[in-house]
XYZ file of C-alpha atoms in Angstrom:
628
model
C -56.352 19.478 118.919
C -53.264 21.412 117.479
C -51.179 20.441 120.137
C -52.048 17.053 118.972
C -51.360 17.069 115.371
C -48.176 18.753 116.072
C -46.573 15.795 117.613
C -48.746 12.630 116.452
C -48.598 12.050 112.287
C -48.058 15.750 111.429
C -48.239 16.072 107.713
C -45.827 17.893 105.524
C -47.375 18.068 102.133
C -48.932 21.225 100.702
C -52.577 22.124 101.420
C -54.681 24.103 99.729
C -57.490 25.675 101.549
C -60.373 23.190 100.611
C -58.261 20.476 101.624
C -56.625 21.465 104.605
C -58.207 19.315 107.204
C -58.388 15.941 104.782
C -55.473 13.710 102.890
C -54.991 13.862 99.164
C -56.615 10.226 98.205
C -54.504 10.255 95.458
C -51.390 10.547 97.268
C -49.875 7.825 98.654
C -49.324 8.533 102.887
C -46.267 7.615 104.413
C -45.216 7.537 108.558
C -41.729 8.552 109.285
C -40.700 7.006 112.924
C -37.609 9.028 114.064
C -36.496 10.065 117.216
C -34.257 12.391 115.496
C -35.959 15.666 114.387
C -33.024 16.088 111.232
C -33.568 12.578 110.178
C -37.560 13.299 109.933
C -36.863 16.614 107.820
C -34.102 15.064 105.200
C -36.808 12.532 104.510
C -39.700 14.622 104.826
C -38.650 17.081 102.277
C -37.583 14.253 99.596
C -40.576 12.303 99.811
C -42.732 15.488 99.792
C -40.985 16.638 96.755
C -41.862 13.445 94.755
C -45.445 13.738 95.365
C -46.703 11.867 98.968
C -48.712 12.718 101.755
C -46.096 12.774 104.615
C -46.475 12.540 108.218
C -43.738 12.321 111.395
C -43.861 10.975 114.638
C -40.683 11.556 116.991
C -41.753 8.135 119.452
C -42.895 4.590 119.073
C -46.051 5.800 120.877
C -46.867 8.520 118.720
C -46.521 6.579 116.005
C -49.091 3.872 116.978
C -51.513 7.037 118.020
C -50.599 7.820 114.164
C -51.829 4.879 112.667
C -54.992 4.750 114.445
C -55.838 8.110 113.049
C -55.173 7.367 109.471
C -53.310 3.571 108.065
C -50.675 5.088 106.268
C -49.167 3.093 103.190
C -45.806 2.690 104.567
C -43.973 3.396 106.875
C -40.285 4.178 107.601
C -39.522 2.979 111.241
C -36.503 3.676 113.006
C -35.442 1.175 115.826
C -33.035 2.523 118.006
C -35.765 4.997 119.891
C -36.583 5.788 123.952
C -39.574 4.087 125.809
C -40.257 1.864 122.701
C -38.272 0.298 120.133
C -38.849 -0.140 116.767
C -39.044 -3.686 116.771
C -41.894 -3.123 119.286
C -43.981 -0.834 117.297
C -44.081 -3.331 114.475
C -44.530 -6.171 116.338
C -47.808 -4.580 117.724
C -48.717 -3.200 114.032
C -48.187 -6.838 112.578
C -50.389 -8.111 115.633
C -53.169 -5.982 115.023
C -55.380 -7.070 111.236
C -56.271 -3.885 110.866
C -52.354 -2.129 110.132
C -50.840 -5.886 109.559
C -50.432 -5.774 106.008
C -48.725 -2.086 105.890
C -44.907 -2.146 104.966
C -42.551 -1.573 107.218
C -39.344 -0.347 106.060
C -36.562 -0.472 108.983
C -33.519 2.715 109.556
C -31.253 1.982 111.977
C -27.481 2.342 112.486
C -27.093 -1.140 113.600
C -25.779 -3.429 110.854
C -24.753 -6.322 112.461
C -26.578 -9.837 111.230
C -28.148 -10.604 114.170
C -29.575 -6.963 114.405
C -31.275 -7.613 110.646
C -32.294 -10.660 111.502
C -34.809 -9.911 114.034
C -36.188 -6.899 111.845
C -37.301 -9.201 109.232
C -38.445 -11.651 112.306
C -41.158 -8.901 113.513
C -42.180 -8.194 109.800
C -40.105 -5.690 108.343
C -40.477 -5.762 104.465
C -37.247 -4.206 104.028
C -34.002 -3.036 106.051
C -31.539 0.094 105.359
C -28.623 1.062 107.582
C -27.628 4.274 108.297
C -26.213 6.978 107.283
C -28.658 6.286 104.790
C -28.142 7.504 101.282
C -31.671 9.575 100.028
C -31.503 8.401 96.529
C -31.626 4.322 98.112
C -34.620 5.353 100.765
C -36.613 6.453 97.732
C -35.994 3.397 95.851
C -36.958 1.303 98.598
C -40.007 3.599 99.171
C -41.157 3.143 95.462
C -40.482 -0.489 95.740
C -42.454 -1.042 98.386
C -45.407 1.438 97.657
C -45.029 -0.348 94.026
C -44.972 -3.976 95.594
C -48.378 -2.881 97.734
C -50.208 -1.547 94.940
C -49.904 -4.547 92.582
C -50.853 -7.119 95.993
C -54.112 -4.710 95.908
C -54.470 -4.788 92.270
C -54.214 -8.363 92.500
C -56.763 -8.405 94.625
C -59.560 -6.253 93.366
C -59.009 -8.111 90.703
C -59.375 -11.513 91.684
C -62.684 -10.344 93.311
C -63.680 -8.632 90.022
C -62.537 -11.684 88.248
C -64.955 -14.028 90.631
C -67.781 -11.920 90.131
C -67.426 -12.149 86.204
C -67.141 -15.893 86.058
C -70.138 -15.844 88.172
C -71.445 -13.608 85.605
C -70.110 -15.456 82.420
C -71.293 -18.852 83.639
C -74.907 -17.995 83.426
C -73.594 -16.712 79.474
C -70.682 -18.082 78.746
C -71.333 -18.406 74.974
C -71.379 -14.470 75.203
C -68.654 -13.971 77.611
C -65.809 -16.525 76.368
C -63.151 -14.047 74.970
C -64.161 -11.701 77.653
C -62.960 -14.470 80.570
C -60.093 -15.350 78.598
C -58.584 -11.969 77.904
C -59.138 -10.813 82.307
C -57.305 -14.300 82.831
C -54.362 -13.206 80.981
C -54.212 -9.985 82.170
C -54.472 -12.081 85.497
C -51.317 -13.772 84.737
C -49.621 -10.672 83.286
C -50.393 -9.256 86.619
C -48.646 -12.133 88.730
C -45.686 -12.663 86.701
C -45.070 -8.787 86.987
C -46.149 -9.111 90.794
C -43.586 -12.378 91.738
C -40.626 -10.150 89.539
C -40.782 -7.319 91.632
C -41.342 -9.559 94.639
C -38.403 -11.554 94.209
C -35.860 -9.991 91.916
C -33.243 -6.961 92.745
C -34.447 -3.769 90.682
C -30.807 -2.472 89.643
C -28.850 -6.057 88.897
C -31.968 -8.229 87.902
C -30.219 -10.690 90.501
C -32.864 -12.418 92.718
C -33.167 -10.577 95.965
C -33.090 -11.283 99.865
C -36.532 -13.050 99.665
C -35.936 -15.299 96.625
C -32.764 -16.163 98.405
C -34.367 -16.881 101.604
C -36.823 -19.019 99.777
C -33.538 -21.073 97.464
C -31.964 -21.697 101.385
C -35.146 -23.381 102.300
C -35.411 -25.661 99.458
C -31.481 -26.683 100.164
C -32.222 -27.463 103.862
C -34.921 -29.423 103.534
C -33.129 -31.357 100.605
C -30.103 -31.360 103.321
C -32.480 -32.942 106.080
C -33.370 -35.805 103.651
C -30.568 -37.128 102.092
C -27.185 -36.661 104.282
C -24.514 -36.602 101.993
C -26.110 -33.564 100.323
C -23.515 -30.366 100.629
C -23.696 -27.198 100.395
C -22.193 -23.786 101.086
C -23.344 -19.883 101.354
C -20.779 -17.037 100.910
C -21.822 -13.556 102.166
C -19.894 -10.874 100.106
C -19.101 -7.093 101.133
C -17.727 -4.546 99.228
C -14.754 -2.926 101.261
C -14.362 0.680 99.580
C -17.548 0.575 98.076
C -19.261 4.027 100.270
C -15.458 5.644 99.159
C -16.970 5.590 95.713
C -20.331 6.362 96.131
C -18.849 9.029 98.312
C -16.067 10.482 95.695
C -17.818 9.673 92.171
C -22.035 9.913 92.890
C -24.875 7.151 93.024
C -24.520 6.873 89.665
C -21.199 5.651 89.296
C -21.970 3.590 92.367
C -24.781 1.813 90.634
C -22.534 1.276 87.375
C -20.496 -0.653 90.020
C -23.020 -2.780 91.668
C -24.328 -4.141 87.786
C -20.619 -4.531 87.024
C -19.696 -5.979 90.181
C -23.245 -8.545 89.923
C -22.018 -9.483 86.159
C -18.016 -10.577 87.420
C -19.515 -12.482 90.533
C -21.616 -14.247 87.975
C -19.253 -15.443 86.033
C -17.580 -16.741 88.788
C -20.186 -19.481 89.106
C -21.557 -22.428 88.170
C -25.285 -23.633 86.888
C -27.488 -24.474 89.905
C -25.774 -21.927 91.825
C -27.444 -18.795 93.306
C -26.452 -15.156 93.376
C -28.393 -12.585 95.214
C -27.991 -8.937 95.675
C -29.314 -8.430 99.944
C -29.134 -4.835 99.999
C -26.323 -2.052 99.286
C -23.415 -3.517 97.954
C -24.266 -6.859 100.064
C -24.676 -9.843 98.117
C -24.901 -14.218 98.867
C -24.048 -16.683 97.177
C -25.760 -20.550 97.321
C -23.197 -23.242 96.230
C -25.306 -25.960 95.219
C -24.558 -29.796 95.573
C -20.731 -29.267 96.765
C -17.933 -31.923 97.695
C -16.274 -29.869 100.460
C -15.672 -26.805 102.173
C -12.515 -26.874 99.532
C -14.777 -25.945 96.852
C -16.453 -23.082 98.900
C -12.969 -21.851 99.481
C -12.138 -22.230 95.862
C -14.760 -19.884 94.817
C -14.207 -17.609 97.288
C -10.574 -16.985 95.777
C -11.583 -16.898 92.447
C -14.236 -14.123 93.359
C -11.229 -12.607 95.221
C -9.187 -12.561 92.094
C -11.920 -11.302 90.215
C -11.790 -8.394 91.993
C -8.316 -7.178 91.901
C -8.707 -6.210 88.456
C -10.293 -2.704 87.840
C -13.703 -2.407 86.744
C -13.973 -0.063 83.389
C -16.799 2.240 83.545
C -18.298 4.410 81.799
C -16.177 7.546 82.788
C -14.074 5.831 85.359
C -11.426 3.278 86.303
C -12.394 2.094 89.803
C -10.756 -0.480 91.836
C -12.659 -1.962 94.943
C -11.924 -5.203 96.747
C -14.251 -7.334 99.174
C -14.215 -9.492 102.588
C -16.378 -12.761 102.080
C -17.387 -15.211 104.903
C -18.290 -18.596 104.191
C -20.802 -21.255 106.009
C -21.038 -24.512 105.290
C -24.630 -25.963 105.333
C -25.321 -29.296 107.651
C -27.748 -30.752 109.526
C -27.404 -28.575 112.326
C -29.044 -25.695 110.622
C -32.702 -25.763 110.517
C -33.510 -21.542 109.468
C -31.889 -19.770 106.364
C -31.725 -16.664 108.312
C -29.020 -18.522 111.160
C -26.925 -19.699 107.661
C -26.999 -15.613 106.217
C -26.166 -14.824 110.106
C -23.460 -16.848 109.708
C -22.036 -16.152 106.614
C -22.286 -12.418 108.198
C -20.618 -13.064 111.251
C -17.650 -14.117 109.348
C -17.652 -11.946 107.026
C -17.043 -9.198 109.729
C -14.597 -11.297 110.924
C -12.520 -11.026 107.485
C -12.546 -6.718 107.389
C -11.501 -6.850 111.241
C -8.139 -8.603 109.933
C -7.944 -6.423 107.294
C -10.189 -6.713 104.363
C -9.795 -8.350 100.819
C -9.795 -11.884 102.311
C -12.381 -14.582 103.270
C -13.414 -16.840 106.623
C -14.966 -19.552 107.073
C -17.055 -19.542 109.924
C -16.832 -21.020 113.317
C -19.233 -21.359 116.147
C -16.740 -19.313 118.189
C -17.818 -16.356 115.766
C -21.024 -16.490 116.980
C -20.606 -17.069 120.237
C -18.434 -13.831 120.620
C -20.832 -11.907 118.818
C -23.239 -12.954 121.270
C -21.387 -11.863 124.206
C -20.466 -8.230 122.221
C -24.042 -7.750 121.739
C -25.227 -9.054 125.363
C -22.316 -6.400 126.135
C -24.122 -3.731 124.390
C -26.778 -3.881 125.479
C -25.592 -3.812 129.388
C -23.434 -1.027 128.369
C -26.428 0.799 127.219
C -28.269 0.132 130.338
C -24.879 1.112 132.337
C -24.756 4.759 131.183
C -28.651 4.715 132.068
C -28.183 3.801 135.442
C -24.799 5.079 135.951
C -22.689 2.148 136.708
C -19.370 4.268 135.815
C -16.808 5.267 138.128
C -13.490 7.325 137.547
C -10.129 6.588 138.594
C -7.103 9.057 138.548
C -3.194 7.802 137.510
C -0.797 10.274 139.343
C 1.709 12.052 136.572
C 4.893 12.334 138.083
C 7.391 15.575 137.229
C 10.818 13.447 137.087
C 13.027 16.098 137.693
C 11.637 16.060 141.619
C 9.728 12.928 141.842
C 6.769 14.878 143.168
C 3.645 13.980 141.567
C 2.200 17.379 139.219
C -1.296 15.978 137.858
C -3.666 12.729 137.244
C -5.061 11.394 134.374
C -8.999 10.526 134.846
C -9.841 6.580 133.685
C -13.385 5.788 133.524
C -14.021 2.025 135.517
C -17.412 -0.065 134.915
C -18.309 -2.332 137.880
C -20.982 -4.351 136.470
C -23.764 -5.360 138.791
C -23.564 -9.184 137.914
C -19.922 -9.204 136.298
C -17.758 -6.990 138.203
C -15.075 -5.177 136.746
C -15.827 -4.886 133.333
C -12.033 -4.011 131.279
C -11.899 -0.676 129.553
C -10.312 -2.706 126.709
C -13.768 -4.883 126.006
C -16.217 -1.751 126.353
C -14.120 1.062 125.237
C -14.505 0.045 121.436
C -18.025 -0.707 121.190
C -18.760 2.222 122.964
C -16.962 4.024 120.520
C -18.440 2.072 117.976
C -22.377 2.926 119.252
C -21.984 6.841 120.075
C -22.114 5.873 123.600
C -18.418 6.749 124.257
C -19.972 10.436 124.132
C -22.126 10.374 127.210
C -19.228 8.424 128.902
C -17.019 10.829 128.261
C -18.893 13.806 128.959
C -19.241 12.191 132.407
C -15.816 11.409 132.846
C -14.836 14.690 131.996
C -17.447 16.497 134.393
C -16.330 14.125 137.144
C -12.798 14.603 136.708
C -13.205 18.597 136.612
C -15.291 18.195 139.905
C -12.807 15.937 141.685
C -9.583 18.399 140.974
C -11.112 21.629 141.963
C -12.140 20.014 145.220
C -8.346 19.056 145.532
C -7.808 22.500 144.934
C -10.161 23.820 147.580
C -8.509 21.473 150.039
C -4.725 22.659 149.085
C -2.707 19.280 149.504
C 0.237 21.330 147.434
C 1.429 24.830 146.989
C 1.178 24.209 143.146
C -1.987 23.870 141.259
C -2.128 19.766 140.385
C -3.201 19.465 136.509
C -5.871 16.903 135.837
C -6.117 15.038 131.893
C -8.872 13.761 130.442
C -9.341 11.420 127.076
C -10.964 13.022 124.224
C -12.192 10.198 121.826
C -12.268 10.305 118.252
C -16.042 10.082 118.094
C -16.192 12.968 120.688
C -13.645 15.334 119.349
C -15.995 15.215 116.188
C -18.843 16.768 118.214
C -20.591 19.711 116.745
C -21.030 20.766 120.671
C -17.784 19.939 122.028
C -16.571 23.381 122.878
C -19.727 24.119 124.516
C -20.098 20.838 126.730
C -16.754 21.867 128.064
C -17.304 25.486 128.423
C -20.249 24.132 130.564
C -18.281 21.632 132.414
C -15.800 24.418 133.384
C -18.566 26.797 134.779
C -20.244 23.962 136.761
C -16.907 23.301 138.965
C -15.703 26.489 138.752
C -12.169 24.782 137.151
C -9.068 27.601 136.186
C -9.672 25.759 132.077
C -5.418 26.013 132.593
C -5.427 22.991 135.066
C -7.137 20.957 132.289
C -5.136 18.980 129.703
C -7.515 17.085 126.869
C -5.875 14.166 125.320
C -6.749 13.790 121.896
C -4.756 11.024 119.550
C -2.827 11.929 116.293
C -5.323 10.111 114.392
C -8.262 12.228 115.808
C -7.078 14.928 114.628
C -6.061 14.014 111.178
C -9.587 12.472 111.262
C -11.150 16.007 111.643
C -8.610 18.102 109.760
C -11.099 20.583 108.399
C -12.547 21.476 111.740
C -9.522 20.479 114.210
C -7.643 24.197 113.345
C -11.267 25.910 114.496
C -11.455 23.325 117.771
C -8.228 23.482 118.863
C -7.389 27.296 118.645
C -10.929 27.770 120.575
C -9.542 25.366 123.498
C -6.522 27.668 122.904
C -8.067 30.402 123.874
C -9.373 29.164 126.577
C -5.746 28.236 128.066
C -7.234 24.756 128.007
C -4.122 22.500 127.345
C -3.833 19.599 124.325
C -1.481 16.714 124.478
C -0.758 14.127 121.493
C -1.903 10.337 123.097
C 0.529 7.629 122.044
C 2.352 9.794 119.941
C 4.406 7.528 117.103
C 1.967 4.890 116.878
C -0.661 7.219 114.456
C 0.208 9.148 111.246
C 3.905 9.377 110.705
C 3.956 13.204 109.203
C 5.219 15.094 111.826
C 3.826 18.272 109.848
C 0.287 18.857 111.919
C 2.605 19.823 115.140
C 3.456 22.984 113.551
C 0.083 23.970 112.723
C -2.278 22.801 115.988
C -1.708 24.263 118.973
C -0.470 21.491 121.099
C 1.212 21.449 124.244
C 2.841 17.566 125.487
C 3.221 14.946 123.652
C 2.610 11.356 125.449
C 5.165 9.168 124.688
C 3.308 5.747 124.182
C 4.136 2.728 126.500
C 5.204 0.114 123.725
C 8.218 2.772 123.349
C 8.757 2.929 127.137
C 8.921 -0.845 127.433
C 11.799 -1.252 125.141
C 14.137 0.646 127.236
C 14.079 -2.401 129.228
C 14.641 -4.771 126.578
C 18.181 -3.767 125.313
C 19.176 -0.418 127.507
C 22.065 0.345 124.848
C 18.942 1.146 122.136
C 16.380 3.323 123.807
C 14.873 3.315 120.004
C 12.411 6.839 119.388
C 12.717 7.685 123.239
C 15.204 10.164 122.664
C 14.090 11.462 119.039
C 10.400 12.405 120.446
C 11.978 14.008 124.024
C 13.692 15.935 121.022
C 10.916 17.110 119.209
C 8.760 18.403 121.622
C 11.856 20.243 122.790
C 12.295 21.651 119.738
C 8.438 22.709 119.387
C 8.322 23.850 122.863
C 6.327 21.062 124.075
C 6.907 18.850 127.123
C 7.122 15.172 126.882
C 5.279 12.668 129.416
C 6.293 9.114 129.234
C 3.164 6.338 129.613
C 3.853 3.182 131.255
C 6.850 3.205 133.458
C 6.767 0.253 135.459
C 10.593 -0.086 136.355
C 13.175 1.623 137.926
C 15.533 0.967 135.095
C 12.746 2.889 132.786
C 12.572 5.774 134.762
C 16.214 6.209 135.106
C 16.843 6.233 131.575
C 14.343 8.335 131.072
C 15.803 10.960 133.796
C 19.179 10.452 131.407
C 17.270 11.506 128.696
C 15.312 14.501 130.482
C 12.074 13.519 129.726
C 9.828 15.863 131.400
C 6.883 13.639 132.893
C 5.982 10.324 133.448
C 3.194 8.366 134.397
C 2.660 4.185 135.408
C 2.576 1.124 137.541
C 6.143 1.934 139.204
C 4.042 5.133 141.111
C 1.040 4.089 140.924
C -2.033 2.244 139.566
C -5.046 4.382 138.900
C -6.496 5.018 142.469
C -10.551 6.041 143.149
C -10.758 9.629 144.419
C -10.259 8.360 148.038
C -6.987 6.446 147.848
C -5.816 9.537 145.350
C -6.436 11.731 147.661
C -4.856 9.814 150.320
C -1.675 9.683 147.949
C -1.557 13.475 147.546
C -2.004 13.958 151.174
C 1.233 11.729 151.984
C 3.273 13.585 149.528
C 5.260 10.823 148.036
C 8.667 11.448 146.018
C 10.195 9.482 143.421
């Protein structure tokens, strides 16, 4: 029975010995859903400290065993989990009339529209996005612990209240001022119940539901009389986690009440501002000629902004990206206008922020296929659908090739060759860059110390591998490739990680303590697409790094006007200088590579030796023994 308990709804509040075996009645009990043991402890230990029973499960299943054992009051429900998802666990909670009514409140890390969408569609009451911030998971909590107890108040007292007129009619000479004060404390009760259903607790302004509802009204109005108009704006705060970040919750707050009170003024009677969450809010243009006066707004809100907001203790400035929909008969569901609106509002801070879109169905449809994409890339490193491919690096001073670089290929089952340059960024985006590159990395080490074994040259051939932002911020890093090394038996000298400038900078606090333990293990470092990144040269002197890659767009030019070989020679010079060797990306002619022989450039790598080859062909190409 231990064993049991210890995975399925273990409780963390305090016990005394009486008690040990039975829940506090008193206590409100909430279900944490986290397949991430750290996540289950940060919010264990807040929500213990303010006074509620608290239980963990680490799966969808054990939750569900959970809730059969004891209905908890809430729960928080991650959805990104193995075996079940948590849009499946509350889709079989809401089924079931026995745990239907129990609030759900969502954590994931996915925060696109389409994502929140469905969360609300199984029956979440509420939705936060991680990295969640503690002080906002408690609010929530209280919220919705708050919102339950006054529907159950409600309740018990509309039963009480039955039974009393029941009572009163068989006296009601006796009973009149009693009936009349319980149906005013009736009413008290509902207003108080519909304000904290529909309004935002920090601005006032009304919140997701209220909007939801003020969208309905509007489309059906819409559907009735066509030259109706109007227009929803979905607002996001660009630098708003910066300040939250640098100045505290409080400060962030002031901001958001500030921020609620400018947007109001903004607008117009009839129209609608909600706050949706964070520093998310929507606006309903009511009864509007044109998309010019959606557009109009949307500027004005714009200009709003770029004047600093006066705090109490600070000066803050903070700008936002704003997508637009325009409402029309082709809608028929507030939640596909909001998914809208969102959709081009990410559209607006991937062109760089501060500015508005309007949406079009193109937006959508590419979201569709980056999600669809997802969600095969997931399955991909599941099934192992990855390949590697190795670009020889040529030493120009012989022509003989020295080294590869490792590319990771995805054949799709149904779609083929799937581009790096469409899966590369949302796998960076999702974490799963990290198991790709871990694989990438083992396969790579694997594939040159069997090159090794078979001695097609009398020199060791080198073999570099991509190091990812996401991955070079690894708590484990050193360790996966200490690993790596001692599973192929690899001399850590033949490898070469390339990390980008950016990286680095990225990771400044812990890149000195990374790179000077890859250092020490004779494992080399080269600079990716050096001169495209930060343009302080300072962080060469103090990392330990051994090429720098010369990036392709630079290479390129030497075609375009052979007189003005632009950074070319100034880069060669500094790792010259630093005592670092310089390889040259993307050669592709034989013009390139002769001025870059002029200009002794140490290495080179591209389409005018070769494409990147699988292991076979590479092999093959080693074997020959080409020269350049």
């Amino acid at each position: 029975m231990s064993d049991i308990n210890e995975h399925i709804g273990t409780s963390d509040r305090p016990k005394s010995e009486s008690d040990s075996h039975h829940f506090d009645a008193t206590q409100e009990d909430i279900l944490i859903v986290d397949d991430i043991p750290e996540n289950l402890r940060l919010l264990s230990t807040m929500l213990v400290k303010q006074g509620y029973n608290v239980r963990k499960a680490l799966s969808g299943h054990m939750a569900l065993k959970a809730v059969q054992t004891v209905i908890p009051d809430l729960i928080l429900l991650d959805i990104m989990m193995p075996s079940m998802t948590g849009y499946e666990v509350c889709e079989k909670l809401k089924s079931d009339p026995k745990t239907a009514s129990i609030p759900v409140i969502f954590l994931s890390a996915l925060s696109e529209s389409l994502d929140k969408v469905k969360a609300f569609g199984v029956g979440g009451a509420d939705y936060i996005t991680k990295p969640f911030q503690l002080e906002e998971v408690l609010l929530r909590v209280q919220n919705q612990l708050a919102l339950r107890a006054a529907k159950i108040k409600n309740k018990q007292l509309n039963s009480e209240l039955e039974r009393r007129v029941q009572e009163r009619t068989r006296e009601l000479e006796v009973a009149n001022e009693d009936l009349t004060r319980e149906i005013g404390e009736r009413r008290l009760l509902e207003d108080k119940l519909l304000k904290m259903a529909f309004s935002d607790a920090l601005t006032g302004l009304p919140n997701r539901v209220l909007f939801t509802q003020r969208l309905e009204e509007v489309l059906n109005r819409a559907n009735k009389d066509s030259t109706y108009q109007f227009a929803v704006l979905f607002l996001d705060c660009d630098r708003f986690k910066i300040v939250n970040d640098s100045l505290g919750h409080f400060v962030g707050d002031e901001l958001l009440v500030a921020l609620a009170g400018r947007l109001e003024a903004t607008l117009l009677e009839g129209d609608t501002l909600a706050r949706m969450g964070g520093d998310e809010f929507a606006i309903l243009l009511n009864n509007i000629e044109n998309i010019n006066t959606a557009t109009q707004v949307a500027e004005q809100i714009l200009k709003a902004l770029s004047f600093p907001f006066e705090l109490k203790r600070q000066k803050v400035f903070i700008n936002a990206s704003i997508g637009i929909t325009l409402g029309n008969l082709n809608y028929e569901r507030p939640e596909h206008l909001l998914r809208d609106a969102d959709t081009a509002m990410y559209r607006a801070k991937t062109l760089g922020k501060g500015q508005y879109r309007i949406f079009d169905p193109a937006m959508h449809d590419a979201a569709l296929q980056v999600l669809h994409l997802e969600t095969d890339l997931r399955k991909a490193v599941n099934q192992q659908e990855f390949t590697v491919h190795y670009q020889p690096i040529v030493a120009l001073d012989s022509g003989s090739i020295v080294g590869f670089e490792a590319l990771v290929r995805w054949y799709h089952p149904q779609r083929g060759m799937v581009s790096p340059v469409l899966f590369i960024p949302i796998a960076e985006e999702t974490g799963l860059i990290n198991p790709i590159g871990n694989f990438v990395l083992r396969e790579a080490c694997h594939q040159l110390r069997l090159w090794h074994q078979e001695k097609l040259t009398d020199y060791p051939l080198t073999m570099s591998v991509n190091i990812s932002a996401r991955q070079f911020a690894q708590p484990n890093l050193i360790e996966q490739i200490d690993q790596i090394l001692g599973e192929t038996q690899l001399a850590p000298q033949s490898l070469k990680l390339e990390i980008t400038e950016s990286a680095i900078m990225d990771n400044a606090t812990s890149a000195t303590a990374i790179l000077q333990q890859l250092r020490e293990r004779q494992v080399q470092l080269s600079i990716d697409d050096f001169g495209t990144g930060y343009s302080s040269l300072s962080y060469l002197h103090s990392f330990p790094v051994d090429n720098i890659k010369i990036d392709r767009s630079f290479v390129q030019r030497l075609d375009v006007n052979p007189d003005n070989v632009g950074l070319v020679p100034a880069i060669i010079s500094i790792a010259r200088a630093l005592g670092m060797s310089a390889i040259a990306e993307g050669i592709e002619t034989t013009e390139q590579l002769g001025q870059l022989r002029t200009l002794n450039c140490d290495f080179g790598q591209g389409y005018l030796f070769s494409k990147p080859l699988p292991a076979k062909q590479a092999t093959d190409l080693i074997a020959s023994a080409p020269q350049w």
